[in-house]
PDB file of C-alpha atoms in Angstrom:
ATOM      1  CA  MET A   1     -87.730 205.973 -33.734  1.00 94.00           C
ATOM      2  CA  ARG A   2     -86.825 202.433 -34.742  1.00 96.00           C
ATOM      3  CA  ILE A   3     -88.414 200.789 -37.800  1.00 97.00           C
ATOM      4  CA  GLU A   4     -87.957 197.059 -37.906  1.00 98.00           C
ATOM      5  CA  ILE A   5     -88.327 195.348 -41.259  1.00 98.00           C
ATOM      6  CA  TRP A   6     -89.130 191.684 -40.796  1.00 98.00           C
ATOM      7  CA  ALA A   7     -88.581 190.233 -44.240  1.00 98.00           C
ATOM      8  CA  ASP A   8     -87.047 187.439 -46.308  1.00 97.00           C
ATOM      9  CA  VAL A   9     -84.457 188.630 -48.810  1.00 97.00           C
ATOM     10  CA  VAL A  10     -85.784 186.074 -51.351  1.00 95.00           C
ATOM     11  CA  CYS A  11     -89.249 187.701 -51.179  1.00 94.00           C
ATOM     12  CA  PRO A  12     -89.681 190.160 -54.106  1.00 94.00           C
ATOM     13  CA  TRP A  13     -92.038 192.256 -51.996  1.00 95.00           C
ATOM     14  CA  ALA A  14     -89.277 192.759 -49.455  1.00 97.00           C
ATOM     15  CA  TYR A  15     -87.129 194.572 -52.071  1.00 97.00           C
ATOM     16  CA  ILE A  16     -90.160 196.499 -53.360  1.00 97.00           C
ATOM     17  CA  GLY A  17     -91.082 197.359 -49.781  1.00 97.00           C
ATOM     18  CA  LYS A  18     -87.596 198.660 -49.138  1.00 98.00           C
ATOM     19  CA  ARG A  19     -87.920 201.118 -52.027  1.00 98.00           C
ATOM     20  CA  ARG A  20     -91.366 202.209 -50.898  1.00 98.00           C
ATOM     21  CA  LEU A  21     -90.195 202.779 -47.382  1.00 98.00           C
ATOM     22  CA  GLU A  22     -87.297 204.880 -48.676  1.00 97.00           C
ATOM     23  CA  ARG A  23     -89.796 207.027 -50.628  1.00 97.00           C
ATOM     24  CA  ALA A  24     -91.972 207.348 -47.525  1.00 97.00           C
ATOM     25  CA  LEU A  25     -89.018 208.476 -45.466  1.00 97.00           C
ATOM     26  CA  ALA A  26     -87.960 211.029 -48.054  1.00 95.00           C
ATOM     27  CA  SER A  27     -90.811 213.271 -46.879  1.00 90.00           C
ATOM     28  CA  TRP A  28     -90.541 212.293 -43.167  1.00 93.00           C
ATOM     29  CA  GLN A  29     -90.402 215.248 -40.809  1.00 92.00           C
ATOM     30  CA  GLY A  30     -90.775 213.512 -37.473  1.00 87.00           C
ATOM     31  CA  ASP A  31     -88.181 212.231 -35.073  1.00 89.00           C
ATOM     32  CA  PRO A  32     -84.987 210.698 -36.513  1.00 94.00           C
ATOM     33  CA  VAL A  33     -85.449 207.098 -37.557  1.00 96.00           C
ATOM     34  CA  GLU A  34     -83.254 204.014 -37.717  1.00 97.00           C
ATOM     35  CA  VAL A  35     -84.150 201.100 -39.919  1.00 98.00           C
ATOM     36  CA  VAL A  36     -83.212 197.589 -38.722  1.00 98.00           C
ATOM     37  CA  TRP A  37     -83.595 194.464 -40.767  1.00 98.00           C
ATOM     38  CA  ARG A  38     -84.899 191.314 -39.091  1.00 98.00           C
ATOM     39  CA  PRO A  39     -85.076 187.779 -40.582  1.00 98.00           C
ATOM     40  CA  TYR A  40     -88.182 186.019 -41.775  1.00 97.00           C
ATOM     41  CA  ARG A  41     -88.193 182.799 -43.800  1.00 96.00           C
ATOM     42  CA  ILE A  42     -90.819 182.198 -46.498  1.00 93.00           C
ATOM     43  CA  ASP A  43     -89.243 178.935 -47.701  1.00 92.00           C
ATOM     44  CA  PRO A  44     -87.292 177.288 -44.823  1.00 92.00           C
ATOM     45  CA  SER A  45     -86.794 174.123 -46.867  1.00 92.00           C
ATOM     46  CA  ALA A  46     -84.904 175.876 -49.720  1.00 93.00           C
ATOM     47  CA  PRO A  47     -81.580 174.175 -50.280  1.00 95.00           C
ATOM     48  CA  THR A  48     -77.895 175.157 -50.166  1.00 96.00           C
ATOM     49  CA  PRO A  49     -76.620 175.297 -52.818  1.00 96.00           C
ATOM     50  CA  GLY A  50     -79.693 176.493 -54.622  1.00 96.00           C
ATOM     51  CA  GLU A  51     -81.535 174.871 -57.474  1.00 95.00           C
ATOM     52  CA  PRO A  52     -82.401 176.618 -60.781  1.00 94.00           C
ATOM     53  CA  LEU A  53     -85.777 178.298 -60.340  1.00 88.00           C
ATOM     54  CA  ALA A  54     -86.823 177.488 -63.903  1.00 86.00           C
ATOM     55  CA  GLU A  55     -86.678 173.763 -63.039  1.00 85.00           C
ATOM     56  CA  VAL A  56     -88.597 174.283 -59.788  1.00 82.00           C
ATOM     57  CA  LEU A  57     -91.351 176.189 -61.543  1.00 78.00           C
ATOM     58  CA  ARG A  58     -91.950 173.223 -63.869  1.00 75.00           C
ATOM     59  CA  ASP A  59     -92.992 171.137 -60.875  1.00 72.00           C
ATOM     60  CA  PRO A  60     -96.822 170.778 -61.014  1.00 66.00           C
ATOM     61  CA  MET A  61     -97.103 171.087 -57.218  1.00 62.00           C
ATOM     62  CA  VAL A  62     -95.144 174.369 -57.234  1.00 60.00           C
ATOM     63  CA  ASP A  63     -97.325 175.588 -60.087  1.00 55.00           C
ATOM     64  CA  ALA A  64    -100.513 174.816 -58.063  1.00 53.00           C
ATOM     65  CA  ALA A  65     -99.100 176.505 -54.953  1.00 47.00           C
ATOM     66  CA  LEU A  66     -98.255 179.663 -56.911  1.00 48.00           C
ATOM     67  CA  ARG A  67    -101.761 179.721 -58.410  1.00 47.00           C
ATOM     68  CA  GLY A  68    -103.100 179.669 -54.869  1.00 44.00           C
ATOM     69  CA  CYS A  69    -101.109 182.805 -54.039  1.00 51.00           C
ATOM     70  CA  ALA A  70    -102.613 184.697 -56.978  1.00 54.00           C
ATOM     71  CA  PRO A  71    -105.823 182.808 -58.006  1.00 56.00           C
ATOM     72  CA  ASP A  72    -106.761 185.264 -60.774  1.00 67.00           C
ATOM     73  CA  LEU A  73    -103.407 184.961 -62.529  1.00 67.00           C
ATOM     74  CA  THR A  74    -101.262 182.199 -63.871  1.00 68.00           C
ATOM     75  CA  PRO A  75     -97.807 181.937 -62.161  1.00 67.00           C
ATOM     76  CA  GLY A  76     -96.231 183.467 -65.237  1.00 72.00           C
ATOM     77  CA  GLU A  77     -98.682 186.363 -65.296  1.00 78.00           C
ATOM     78  CA  ASN A  78     -98.127 186.961 -61.563  1.00 79.00           C
ATOM     79  CA  ARG A  79     -94.345 187.039 -62.044  1.00 81.00           C
ATOM     80  CA  GLU A  80     -94.808 189.504 -64.938  1.00 86.00           C
ATOM     81  CA  ARG A  81     -97.009 191.661 -62.702  1.00 88.00           C
ATOM     82  CA  VAL A  82     -94.403 191.768 -59.921  1.00 90.00           C
ATOM     83  CA  SER A  83     -91.714 192.520 -62.509  1.00 90.00           C
ATOM     84  CA  ARG A  84     -93.681 195.575 -63.725  1.00 92.00           C
ATOM     85  CA  ILE A  85     -94.123 196.787 -60.146  1.00 93.00           C
ATOM     86  CA  ALA A  86     -90.401 196.325 -59.450  1.00 93.00           C
ATOM     87  CA  LEU A  87     -89.479 198.224 -62.604  1.00 92.00           C
ATOM     88  CA  ALA A  88     -91.755 201.089 -61.512  1.00 92.00           C
ATOM     89  CA  GLU A  89     -89.808 201.212 -58.249  1.00 93.00           C
ATOM     90  CA  GLY A  90     -86.493 201.512 -60.111  1.00 93.00           C
ATOM     91  CA  LEU A  91     -85.500 197.855 -59.603  1.00 93.00           C
ATOM     92  CA  GLY A  92     -84.245 196.733 -62.930  1.00 80.00           C
ATOM     93  CA  PRO A  93     -84.297 196.912 -65.875  1.00 83.00           C
ATOM     94  CA  ARG A  94     -83.664 193.186 -65.593  1.00 87.00           C
ATOM     95  CA  TRP A  95     -85.663 191.570 -62.784  1.00 91.00           C
ATOM     96  CA  GLY A  96     -86.248 188.009 -61.630  1.00 90.00           C
ATOM     97  CA  ALA A  97     -84.672 185.509 -59.301  1.00 93.00           C
ATOM     98  CA  GLY A  98     -82.762 182.689 -60.948  1.00 94.00           C
ATOM     99  CA  TRP A  99     -82.439 180.368 -57.986  1.00 95.00           C
ATOM    100  CA  ARG A 100     -84.516 178.715 -55.214  1.00 94.00           C
ATOM    101  CA  SER A 101     -81.950 178.878 -52.468  1.00 95.00           C
ATOM    102  CA  SER A 102     -81.698 179.114 -48.686  1.00 97.00           C
ATOM    103  CA  SER A 103     -81.625 182.633 -47.358  1.00 97.00           C
ATOM    104  CA  HIS A 104     -80.251 181.613 -43.891  1.00 98.00           C
ATOM    105  CA  ASP A 105     -76.670 182.591 -44.504  1.00 98.00           C
ATOM    106  CA  ALA A 106     -77.744 185.836 -46.164  1.00 98.00           C
ATOM    107  CA  HIS A 107     -79.692 186.682 -43.029  1.00 98.00           C
ATOM    108  CA  ARG A 108     -76.581 185.839 -40.977  1.00 98.00           C
ATOM    109  CA  LEU A 109     -74.613 188.286 -43.088  1.00 97.00           C
ATOM    110  CA  ILE A 110     -77.251 190.990 -42.575  1.00 98.00           C
ATOM    111  CA  ALA A 111     -77.260 190.442 -38.806  1.00 98.00           C
ATOM    112  CA  LEU A 112     -73.486 190.464 -38.648  1.00 97.00           C
ATOM    113  CA  ALA A 113     -73.396 193.725 -40.584  1.00 97.00           C
ATOM    114  CA  HIS A 114     -75.601 195.375 -37.955  1.00 98.00           C
ATOM    115  CA  GLU A 115     -73.284 194.163 -35.197  1.00 97.00           C
ATOM    116  CA  ALA A 116     -70.211 195.412 -37.055  1.00 96.00           C
ATOM    117  CA  GLY A 117     -71.393 198.721 -38.490  1.00 96.00           C
ATOM    118  CA  GLY A 118     -74.903 199.567 -37.349  1.00 97.00           C
ATOM    119  CA  THR A 119     -77.960 200.279 -39.391  1.00 97.00           C
ATOM    120  CA  ARG A 120     -76.172 202.044 -42.327  1.00 97.00           C
ATOM    121  CA  LEU A 121     -73.898 199.050 -43.082  1.00 98.00           C
ATOM    122  CA  GLN A 122     -76.757 196.618 -42.542  1.00 98.00           C
ATOM    123  CA  ASP A 123     -78.970 198.440 -44.982  1.00 98.00           C
ATOM    124  CA  ALA A 124     -76.164 198.463 -47.575  1.00 98.00           C
ATOM    125  CA  VAL A 125     -75.691 194.675 -47.172  1.00 98.00           C
ATOM    126  CA  ALA A 126     -79.446 194.016 -47.380  1.00 98.00           C
ATOM    127  CA  GLU A 127     -79.553 196.114 -50.605  1.00 98.00           C
ATOM    128  CA  GLU A 128     -76.668 194.168 -52.201  1.00 98.00           C
ATOM    129  CA  VAL A 129     -78.081 190.794 -51.165  1.00 98.00           C
ATOM    130  CA  MET A 130     -81.430 191.477 -52.758  1.00 98.00           C
ATOM    131  CA  ARG A 131     -79.801 193.001 -55.843  1.00 97.00           C
ATOM    132  CA  ALA A 132     -77.678 189.872 -56.216  1.00 97.00           C
ATOM    133  CA  HIS A 133     -80.798 187.645 -55.924  1.00 97.00           C
ATOM    134  CA  PHE A 134     -83.355 189.610 -58.045  1.00 96.00           C
ATOM    135  CA  VAL A 135     -81.277 191.694 -60.469  1.00 96.00           C
ATOM    136  CA  ASP A 136     -78.069 189.634 -60.968  1.00 96.00           C
ATOM    137  CA  ALA A 137     -79.917 186.312 -60.587  1.00 96.00           C
ATOM    138  CA  LEU A 138     -77.190 184.809 -58.403  1.00 97.00           C
ATOM    139  CA  ASP A 139     -77.405 182.001 -55.881  1.00 98.00           C
ATOM    140  CA  ILE A 140     -77.149 183.854 -52.574  1.00 98.00           C
ATOM    141  CA  SER A 141     -76.737 180.676 -50.607  1.00 97.00           C
ATOM    142  CA  LEU A 142     -73.175 180.320 -51.922  1.00 97.00           C
ATOM    143  CA  PRO A 143     -70.272 181.674 -49.780  1.00 96.00           C
ATOM    144  CA  ALA A 144     -68.491 183.134 -52.819  1.00 96.00           C
ATOM    145  CA  VAL A 145     -71.606 185.132 -53.767  1.00 97.00           C
ATOM    146  CA  LEU A 146     -72.122 186.431 -50.263  1.00 97.00           C
ATOM    147  CA  ASP A 147     -68.418 187.322 -50.004  1.00 96.00           C
ATOM    148  CA  GLU A 148     -68.725 189.448 -53.209  1.00 96.00           C
ATOM    149  CA  VAL A 149     -71.984 190.940 -51.953  1.00 96.00           C
ATOM    150  CA  SER A 150     -70.431 191.965 -48.635  1.00 96.00           C
ATOM    151  CA  ARG A 151     -67.377 193.510 -50.399  1.00 96.00           C
ATOM    152  CA  ARG A 152     -69.611 195.635 -52.598  1.00 97.00           C
ATOM    153  CA  ALA A 153     -71.471 196.787 -49.470  1.00 97.00           C
ATOM    154  CA  GLY A 154     -68.270 197.717 -47.625  1.00 96.00           C
ATOM    155  CA  PHE A 155     -68.115 194.757 -45.247  1.00 96.00           C
ATOM    156  CA  PRO A 156     -65.090 192.769 -46.453  1.00 91.00           C
ATOM    157  CA  ALA A 157     -64.512 191.073 -43.086  1.00 87.00           C
ATOM    158  CA  SER A 158     -67.732 189.048 -43.259  1.00 90.00           C
ATOM    159  CA  GLY A 159     -66.361 185.973 -45.009  1.00 87.00           C
ATOM    160  CA  GLY A 160     -64.388 184.762 -42.057  1.00 91.00           C
ATOM    161  CA  LEU A 161     -67.275 185.397 -39.697  1.00 93.00           C
ATOM    162  CA  LEU A 162     -69.676 183.400 -41.832  1.00 95.00           C
ATOM    163  CA  ALA A 163     -67.191 180.554 -42.170  1.00 94.00           C
ATOM    164  CA  ASP A 164     -66.873 180.421 -38.367  1.00 95.00           C
ATOM    165  CA  GLY A 165     -70.633 180.121 -37.935  1.00 95.00           C
ATOM    166  CA  GLU A 166     -71.088 183.542 -36.458  1.00 96.00           C
ATOM    167  CA  GLY A 167     -74.642 184.835 -36.397  1.00 97.00           C
ATOM    168  CA  ASP A 168     -76.249 181.395 -36.702  1.00 97.00           C
ATOM    169  CA  THR A 169     -77.810 181.305 -33.227  1.00 96.00           C
ATOM    170  CA  ALA A 170     -78.858 184.966 -33.387  1.00 97.00           C
ATOM    171  CA  VAL A 171     -80.710 184.524 -36.673  1.00 98.00           C
ATOM    172  CA  ARG A 172     -82.444 181.341 -35.531  1.00 97.00           C
ATOM    173  CA  GLU A 173     -83.589 183.073 -32.380  1.00 98.00           C
ATOM    174  CA  LEU A 174     -84.749 186.194 -34.232  1.00 98.00           C
ATOM    175  CA  VAL A 175     -86.880 184.058 -36.588  1.00 98.00           C
ATOM    176  CA  LEU A 176     -88.492 182.466 -33.528  1.00 98.00           C
ATOM    177  CA  ARG A 177     -89.041 185.862 -31.910  1.00 98.00           C
ATOM    178  CA  GLY A 178     -90.673 187.178 -35.052  1.00 98.00           C
ATOM    179  CA  ARG A 179     -93.046 184.243 -35.156  1.00 98.00           C
ATOM    180  CA  ALA A 180     -93.818 184.689 -31.483  1.00 97.00           C
ATOM    181  CA  ALA A 181     -94.559 188.373 -32.056  1.00 95.00           C
ATOM    182  CA  GLY A 182     -97.039 187.479 -34.799  1.00 96.00           C
ATOM    183  CA  VAL A 183     -94.952 188.264 -37.907  1.00 97.00           C
ATOM    184  CA  ALA A 184     -96.465 186.228 -40.714  1.00 95.00           C
ATOM    185  CA  THR A 185     -95.842 188.274 -43.848  1.00 95.00           C
ATOM    186  CA  SER A 186     -92.768 189.460 -45.689  1.00 96.00           C
ATOM    187  CA  PRO A 187     -92.239 192.363 -45.336  1.00 97.00           C
ATOM    188  CA  THR A 188     -93.748 193.441 -42.040  1.00 98.00           C
ATOM    189  CA  PHE A 189     -92.831 196.876 -40.691  1.00 98.00           C
ATOM    190  CA  VAL A 190     -92.922 197.113 -36.861  1.00 97.00           C
ATOM    191  CA  VAL A 191     -92.694 200.423 -35.008  1.00 97.00           C
ATOM    192  CA  ASN A 192     -93.400 200.809 -31.264  1.00 94.00           C
ATOM    193  CA  GLY A 193     -95.406 197.615 -31.194  1.00 92.00           C
ATOM    194  CA  ALA A 194     -97.537 198.505 -34.225  1.00 95.00           C
ATOM    195  CA  ALA A 195     -97.253 196.452 -37.400  1.00 97.00           C
ATOM    196  CA  LEU A 196     -97.889 197.141 -41.062  1.00 98.00           C
ATOM    197  CA  ARG A 197     -97.987 194.058 -43.282  1.00 97.00           C
ATOM    198  CA  GLY A 198     -96.919 193.964 -46.909  1.00 96.00           C
ATOM    199  CA  ALA A 199     -95.170 196.336 -49.285  1.00 96.00           C
ATOM    200  CA  GLN A 200     -97.783 199.053 -49.044  1.00 97.00           C
ATOM    201  CA  PRO A 201     -97.673 202.278 -51.158  1.00 97.00           C
ATOM    202  CA  PRO A 202     -95.347 204.988 -49.775  1.00 97.00           C
ATOM    203  CA  GLU A 203     -98.210 207.180 -48.615  1.00 97.00           C
ATOM    204  CA  VAL A 204     -99.691 204.283 -46.598  1.00 98.00           C
ATOM    205  CA  ILE A 205     -96.303 203.574 -45.014  1.00 98.00           C
ATOM    206  CA  HIS A 206     -95.890 207.301 -44.229  1.00 97.00           C
ATOM    207  CA  ASP A 207     -99.305 207.457 -42.518  1.00 97.00           C
ATOM    208  CA  PHE A 208     -98.487 204.317 -40.579  1.00 97.00           C
ATOM    209  CA  LEU A 209     -95.218 205.844 -39.337  1.00 97.00           C
ATOM    210  CA  VAL A 210     -96.984 209.001 -38.296  1.00 96.00           C
ATOM    211  CA  GLU A 211     -99.523 207.013 -36.264  1.00 96.00           C
ATOM    212  CA  ALA A 212     -96.936 204.616 -34.803  1.00 95.00           C
ATOM    213  CA  ALA A 213     -94.714 207.550 -33.756  1.00 94.00           C
ATOM    214  CA  ARG A 214     -97.515 208.649 -31.390  1.00 92.00           C
ATOM    215  CA  ARG A 215     -97.301 205.403 -29.482  1.00 90.00           C
ATOM    216  CA  ALA A 216     -95.056 205.063 -26.429  1.00 85.00           C
ATOM    217  CA  PRO A 217     -91.993 202.923 -27.171  1.00 81.00           C
ATOM    218  CA  ARG A 218     -92.180 199.457 -25.650  1.00 75.00           C
ATOM    219  CA  GLN A 219     -89.087 198.868 -23.551  1.00 80.00           C
ATOM    220  CA  LEU A 220     -89.307 195.523 -21.771  1.00 85.00           C
ATOM    221  CA  PRO A 221     -86.241 194.052 -20.111  1.00 92.00           C
ATOM    222  CA  GLU A 222     -84.609 191.522 -22.429  1.00 93.00           C
ATOM    223  CA  GLU A 223     -85.304 188.613 -20.038  1.00 95.00           C
ATOM    224  CA  VAL A 224     -88.988 189.501 -19.866  1.00 95.00           C
ATOM    225  CA  GLU A 225     -89.338 189.797 -23.602  1.00 95.00           C
ATOM    226  CA  ARG A 226     -87.542 186.480 -24.137  1.00 97.00           C
ATOM    227  CA  PHE A 227     -89.827 184.755 -21.602  1.00 97.00           C
ATOM    228  CA  ARG A 228     -92.954 186.158 -23.228  1.00 97.00           C
ATOM    229  CA  HIS A 229     -91.805 185.077 -26.675  1.00 98.00           C
ATOM    230  CA  ALA A 230     -91.052 181.579 -25.425  1.00 98.00           C
ATOM    231  CA  GLU A 231     -94.517 181.429 -23.838  1.00 98.00           C
ATOM    232  CA  ALA A 232     -96.102 182.614 -27.088  1.00 98.00           C
ATOM    233  CA  LEU A 233     -94.272 179.915 -29.097  1.00 98.00           C
ATOM    234  CA  LEU A 234     -95.517 177.260 -26.751  1.00 98.00           C
ATOM    235  CA  ASP A 235     -99.074 178.561 -27.172  1.00 97.00           C
ATOM    236  CA  LEU A 236     -98.536 178.419 -30.958  1.00 97.00           C
ATOM    237  CA  GLY A 237     -97.613 174.737 -30.735  1.00 97.00           C
ATOM    238  CA  ASP A 238     -93.817 175.142 -31.055  1.00 98.00           C
ATOM    239  CA  PRO A 239     -92.368 173.708 -27.810  1.00 98.00           C
ATOM    240  CA  LEU A 240     -88.918 173.201 -29.405  1.00 98.00           C
ATOM    241  CA  GLY A 241     -88.843 176.845 -30.380  1.00 98.00           C
ATOM    242  CA  ALA A 242     -89.841 177.788 -26.872  1.00 98.00           C
ATOM    243  CA  LEU A 243     -87.008 175.777 -25.423  1.00 98.00           C
ATOM    244  CA  THR A 244     -84.559 177.449 -27.796  1.00 98.00           C
ATOM    245  CA  LEU A 245     -85.477 180.845 -26.406  1.00 98.00           C
ATOM    246  CA  LEU A 246     -85.598 179.560 -22.856  1.00 97.00           C
ATOM    247  CA  GLY A 247     -82.055 178.184 -22.951  1.00 97.00           C
ATOM    248  CA  PRO A 248     -80.228 181.406 -21.922  1.00 96.00           C
ATOM    249  CA  LEU A 249     -82.855 181.997 -19.206  1.00 96.00           C
ATOM    250  CA  LEU A 250     -82.385 178.581 -17.754  1.00 96.00           C
ATOM    251  CA  ASP A 251     -78.646 179.141 -17.699  1.00 95.00           C
ATOM    252  CA  ALA A 252     -78.894 182.536 -16.039  1.00 94.00           C
ATOM    253  CA  HIS A 253     -82.028 182.117 -13.926  1.00 91.00           C
ATOM    254  CA  GLY A 254     -82.303 178.375 -13.430  1.00 90.00           C
ATOM    255  CA  ASP A 255     -83.840 178.826  -9.965  1.00 93.00           C
ATOM    256  CA  ASP A 256     -86.711 181.033 -11.192  1.00 95.00           C
ATOM    257  CA  ARG A 257     -89.963 179.153 -10.684  1.00 96.00           C
ATOM    258  CA  GLY A 258     -91.767 180.621 -13.663  1.00 96.00           C
ATOM    259  CA  THR A 259     -88.927 179.815 -16.022  1.00 97.00           C
ATOM    260  CA  ARG A 260     -88.663 176.259 -14.757  1.00 97.00           C
ATOM    261  CA  LEU A 261     -92.413 175.674 -15.083  1.00 98.00           C
ATOM    262  CA  LEU A 262     -92.474 177.011 -18.607  1.00 98.00           C
ATOM    263  CA  ALA A 263     -89.554 174.747 -19.525  1.00 98.00           C
ATOM    264  CA  ALA A 264     -91.363 171.749 -17.975  1.00 98.00           C
ATOM    265  CA  ARG A 265     -94.433 172.500 -20.074  1.00 98.00           C
ATOM    266  CA  ALA A 266     -92.277 172.749 -23.202  1.00 98.00           C
ATOM    267  CA  TYR A 267     -90.497 169.481 -22.381  1.00 98.00           C
ATOM    268  CA  PHE A 268     -93.891 167.785 -21.791  1.00 98.00           C
ATOM    269  CA  HIS A 269     -95.372 168.981 -25.053  1.00 98.00           C
ATOM    270  CA  SER A 270     -92.265 167.972 -27.018  1.00 98.00           C
ATOM    271  CA  ALA A 271     -92.379 164.443 -25.369  1.00 97.00           C
ATOM    272  CA  GLN A 272     -89.147 164.938 -23.460  1.00 98.00           C
ATOM    273  CA  LEU A 273     -90.754 163.419 -20.424  1.00 98.00           C
ATOM    274  CA  THR A 274     -87.617 162.582 -18.396  1.00 97.00           C
ATOM    275  CA  ARG A 275     -86.484 166.177 -18.623  1.00 98.00           C
ATOM    276  CA  ALA A 276     -89.956 167.366 -17.661  1.00 98.00           C
ATOM    277  CA  LEU A 277     -89.850 165.110 -14.614  1.00 97.00           C
ATOM    278  CA  ARG A 278     -86.474 166.482 -13.489  1.00 97.00           C
ATOM    279  CA  ILE A 279     -88.153 169.935 -13.210  1.00 97.00           C
ATOM    280  CA  LEU A 280     -91.612 168.928 -12.044  1.00 97.00           C
ATOM    281  CA  GLU A 281     -90.669 166.662  -9.132  1.00 97.00           C
ATOM    282  CA  PRO A 282     -88.698 169.365  -7.292  1.00 97.00           C
ATOM    283  CA  LEU A 283     -91.355 171.931  -8.106  1.00 97.00           C
ATOM    284  CA  ALA A 284     -94.057 169.710  -6.643  1.00 96.00           C
ATOM    285  CA  ALA A 285     -92.046 169.281  -3.501  1.00 95.00           C
ATOM    286  CA  GLU A 286     -91.406 172.996  -3.145  1.00 95.00           C
ATOM    287  CA  THR A 287     -95.045 174.008  -3.787  1.00 93.00           C
ATOM    288  CA  PRO A 288     -97.266 171.002  -2.980  1.00 94.00           C
ATOM    289  CA  ASP A 289    -100.337 173.276  -3.041  1.00 95.00           C
ATOM    290  CA  ASP A 290     -99.838 174.207  -6.722  1.00 96.00           C
ATOM    291  CA  SER A 291    -102.564 172.163  -8.425  1.00 96.00           C
ATOM    292  CA  TYR A 292    -101.289 172.825 -11.942  1.00 97.00           C
ATOM    293  CA  VAL A 293     -97.859 171.455 -11.117  1.00 97.00           C
ATOM    294  CA  GLN A 294     -99.455 168.406  -9.578  1.00 96.00           C
ATOM    295  CA  LEU A 295    -101.599 167.939 -12.716  1.00 96.00           C
ATOM    296  CA  LEU A 296     -98.691 168.289 -15.080  1.00 97.00           C
ATOM    297  CA  LEU A 297     -96.525 165.939 -12.992  1.00 97.00           C
ATOM    298  CA  GLY A 298     -99.397 163.425 -12.935  1.00 97.00           C
ATOM    299  CA  ARG A 299     -99.869 163.563 -16.673  1.00 97.00           C
ATOM    300  CA  THR A 300     -96.127 163.251 -17.264  1.00 98.00           C
ATOM    301  CA  LEU A 301     -95.960 160.134 -15.143  1.00 97.00           C
ATOM    302  CA  GLN A 302     -99.085 158.838 -16.868  1.00 96.00           C
ATOM    303  CA  ARG A 303     -97.438 159.162 -20.271  1.00 97.00           C
ATOM    304  CA  GLN A 304     -94.423 157.256 -18.944  1.00 96.00           C
ATOM    305  CA  GLY A 305     -96.670 154.433 -17.919  1.00 96.00           C
ATOM    306  CA  ASP A 306     -96.307 154.950 -14.132  1.00 95.00           C
ATOM    307  CA  SER A 307    -100.032 154.794 -13.421  1.00 94.00           C
ATOM    308  CA  PRO A 308     -99.838 154.385  -9.618  1.00 94.00           C
ATOM    309  CA  ARG A 309     -97.663 157.447  -9.002  1.00 95.00           C
ATOM    310  CA  ALA A 310     -99.572 159.414 -11.657  1.00 95.00           C
ATOM    311  CA  ALA A 311    -102.918 158.690  -9.985  1.00 95.00           C
ATOM    312  CA  ALA A 312    -101.778 160.163  -6.647  1.00 95.00           C
ATOM    313  CA  HIS A 313    -100.776 163.499  -8.244  1.00 95.00           C
ATOM    314  CA  LEU A 314    -103.875 163.646 -10.412  1.00 95.00           C
ATOM    315  CA  ARG A 315    -106.125 163.041  -7.411  1.00 95.00           C
ATOM    316  CA  LEU A 316    -104.374 165.803  -5.468  1.00 94.00           C
ATOM    317  CA  ALA A 317    -104.708 168.234  -8.399  1.00 94.00           C
ATOM    318  CA  ALA A 318    -108.427 167.453  -8.729  1.00 93.00           C
ATOM    319  CA  ALA A 319    -109.028 167.909  -5.039  1.00 94.00           C
ATOM    320  CA  MET A 320    -107.456 171.375  -5.092  1.00 94.00           C
ATOM    321  CA  SER A 321    -108.951 172.369  -8.476  1.00 93.00           C
ATOM    322  CA  PRO A 322    -112.092 170.345  -9.360  1.00 92.00           C
ATOM    323  CA  GLY A 323    -111.776 171.558 -12.970  1.00 90.00           C
ATOM    324  CA  TYR A 324    -108.741 169.274 -13.336  1.00 90.00           C
ATOM    325  CA  ALA A 325    -110.728 166.165 -12.622  1.00 85.00           C
ATOM    326  CA  ASP A 326    -110.893 163.790 -15.589  1.00 73.00           C
TER     327      ASP A 326
END
């Protein structure tokens, strides 16, 4: 059984959740499990190199945002509460991040560790990354810090891979796939299509695993899963993310009508009208009785200011599907 942990390594609850999952698995008597770490970003705008967190926390806007996360506590009281919880989970005795820094390269390192050595190495790297951030208070966006982290975890070859940009595309795609699948909390545990959000107590995680183990594993072909995630991103208002996931499908299955139409929709909604037209005009010629293609082609031409041509396609769409009439 595969347990996916969608989490950001700069999220304290991710580290706490890791310990709680380990405690839940200590009494696990079901099928063998593998734990795979997946990337999630709680602060995509965090910089590289990082900035001292003490300075960030003095910003009134940051203070207000943190108060919104825990309205009954001041930001300082909330950090103290999390520190006590972390200490109870054996994470300490010192606890607390020292830097607001991008976690992108740390996620690349974790993904590369899985490719190189499977789940055991990946888990060791994830552990060392979070220890560096929360216990050692280091800036995990720095290559030198990640190099030391990977050496401690038994992955000394990672430095060259990170320098060469390896893992960048994979991590960006995984973040998009997580969003498409509905991941909105760090950590989120996903097993056989079921999800548990947050660093829940070990007994809650254990009960979740028992229930999720009863579900049939979801095994969709990679191309189908990629298409569905791209479609979900478009529905979520992220056409550029959808196009990112569609790229490999367009390269491998550029003649597939469904893939082309989804790409045209994404181009239209991201205002890439010329690219949308390059797909829609051949589609309209191939299937002139498809009212939706006629509608989308008409609206694309309309946005480009070609009203006469747009009107012809919009009239045709409305004639076939009256609901499309303006």
